[in-house]
Amino acid sequence: MLPIGTVTLLFTDIAGSSRLWEQHGDRFIPVWQAHDAILLDAMSRFQGYEVKSEGDAFMVAFADPVDAVNCSLYAQTALARYPW
């Protein structure tokens, strides 16, 4: 549900993704899909509302700033643990 009132925004992006697309071509697709699955799971767990996504970037709104921080920490941990 779209938060109202004062909201906290979270922006994500895969650093260097253009270079990764150029280097790896279609082999980058599963990496991108895994990234998106991890981010979408984190958003869901912490009541994030996906405002916009473009390419490998997300803009997510939260009613509670603590949820935004926890979502970020959860996502970063899950991304770091993923067997890339």
GROMACS .gro file of C-alpha atoms in nm:
model
   84
    1MET     CA    1   0.000   0.000   0.000
    2LEU     CA    2   0.128   0.346  -0.090
    3PRO     CA    3   0.251   0.525   0.223
    4ILE     CA    4   0.104   0.869   0.290
    5GLY     CA    5   0.230   1.166   0.489
    6THR     CA    6   0.601   1.177   0.558
    7VAL     CA    7   0.775   0.896   0.373
    8THR     CA    8   1.128   0.764   0.345
    9LEU     CA    9   1.259   0.688  -0.003
   10LEU     CA   10   1.511   0.418  -0.087
   11PHE     CA   11   1.692   0.420  -0.422
   12THR     CA   12   1.884   0.119  -0.551
   13ASP     CA   13   2.105   0.057  -0.853
   14ILE     CA   14   2.361  -0.201  -0.964
   15ALA     CA   15   2.687  -0.008  -0.977
   16GLY     CA   16   2.859  -0.052  -1.312
   17SER     CA   17   2.570  -0.242  -1.471
   18SER     CA   18   2.622  -0.086  -1.815
   19ARG     CA   19   2.979  -0.215  -1.815
   20LEU     CA   20   2.859  -0.556  -1.697
   21TRP     CA   21   2.605  -0.573  -1.983
   22GLU     CA   22   2.879  -0.485  -2.232
   23GLN     CA   23   3.121  -0.742  -2.090
   24HIS     CA   24   2.879  -1.031  -2.037
   25GLY     CA   25   2.583  -0.972  -2.269
   26ASP     CA   26   2.292  -1.206  -2.210
   27ARG     CA   27   2.488  -1.391  -1.939
   28PHE     CA   28   2.415  -1.085  -1.721
   29ILE     CA   29   2.037  -1.152  -1.732
   30PRO     CA   30   2.031  -1.418  -1.455
   31VAL     CA   31   2.242  -1.190  -1.236
   32TRP     CA   32   1.996  -0.907  -1.289
   33GLN     CA   33   1.702  -1.141  -1.219
   34ALA     CA   34   1.860  -1.265  -0.895
   35HIS     CA   35   1.928  -0.904  -0.789
   36ASP     CA   36   1.566  -0.808  -0.855
   37ALA     CA   37   1.432  -1.112  -0.668
   38ILE     CA   38   1.643  -1.028  -0.364
   39LEU     CA   39   1.535  -0.663  -0.370
   40LEU     CA   40   1.167  -0.747  -0.419
   41ASP     CA   41   1.180  -0.992  -0.130
   42ALA     CA   42   1.341  -0.729   0.096
   43MET     CA   43   1.082  -0.468  -0.004
   44SER     CA   44   0.800  -0.711   0.074
   45ARG     CA   45   0.944  -0.809   0.413
   46PHE     CA   46   0.970  -0.446   0.526
   47GLN     CA   47   0.649  -0.304   0.377
   48GLY     CA   48   0.821  -0.112   0.099
   49TYR     CA   49   0.611   0.026  -0.186
   50GLU     CA   50   0.777   0.014  -0.528
   51VAL     CA   51   0.721   0.361  -0.669
   52LYS     CA   52   0.923   0.309  -0.983
   53SER     CA   53   1.173   0.073  -1.139
   54GLU     CA   54   1.388   0.133  -1.441
   55GLY     CA   55   1.645  -0.116  -1.565
   56ASP     CA   56   1.822  -0.243  -1.255
   57ALA     CA   57   1.716   0.048  -1.034
   58PHE     CA   58   1.431   0.077  -0.785
   59MET     CA   59   1.266   0.368  -0.606
   60VAL     CA   60   1.086   0.243  -0.295
   61ALA     CA   61   0.875   0.434  -0.042
   62PHE     CA   62   0.836   0.343   0.325
   63ALA     CA   63   0.596   0.478   0.586
   64ASP     CA   64   0.856   0.412   0.856
   65PRO     CA   65   1.223   0.510   0.819
   66VAL     CA   66   1.326   0.213   1.036
   67ASP     CA   67   1.169  -0.020   0.780
   68ALA     CA   68   1.370   0.152   0.505
   69VAL     CA   69   1.695   0.102   0.696
   70ASN     CA   70   1.611  -0.258   0.780
   71CYS     CA   71   1.518  -0.326   0.417
   72SER     CA   72   1.852  -0.183   0.306
   73LEU     CA   73   2.047  -0.389   0.556
   74TYR     CA   74   1.857  -0.706   0.473
   75ALA     CA   75   1.903  -0.656   0.098
   76GLN     CA   76   2.274  -0.578   0.129
   77THR     CA   77   2.329  -0.886   0.342
   78ALA     CA   78   2.132  -1.108   0.104
   79LEU     CA   79   2.320  -0.968  -0.196
   80ALA     CA   80   2.655  -1.022  -0.023
   81ARG     CA   81   2.565  -1.384   0.061
   82TYR     CA   82   2.434  -1.472  -0.283
   83PRO     CA   83   2.667  -1.714  -0.470
   84TRP     CA   84   2.746  -1.485  -0.763
   0.00000   0.00000   0.00000
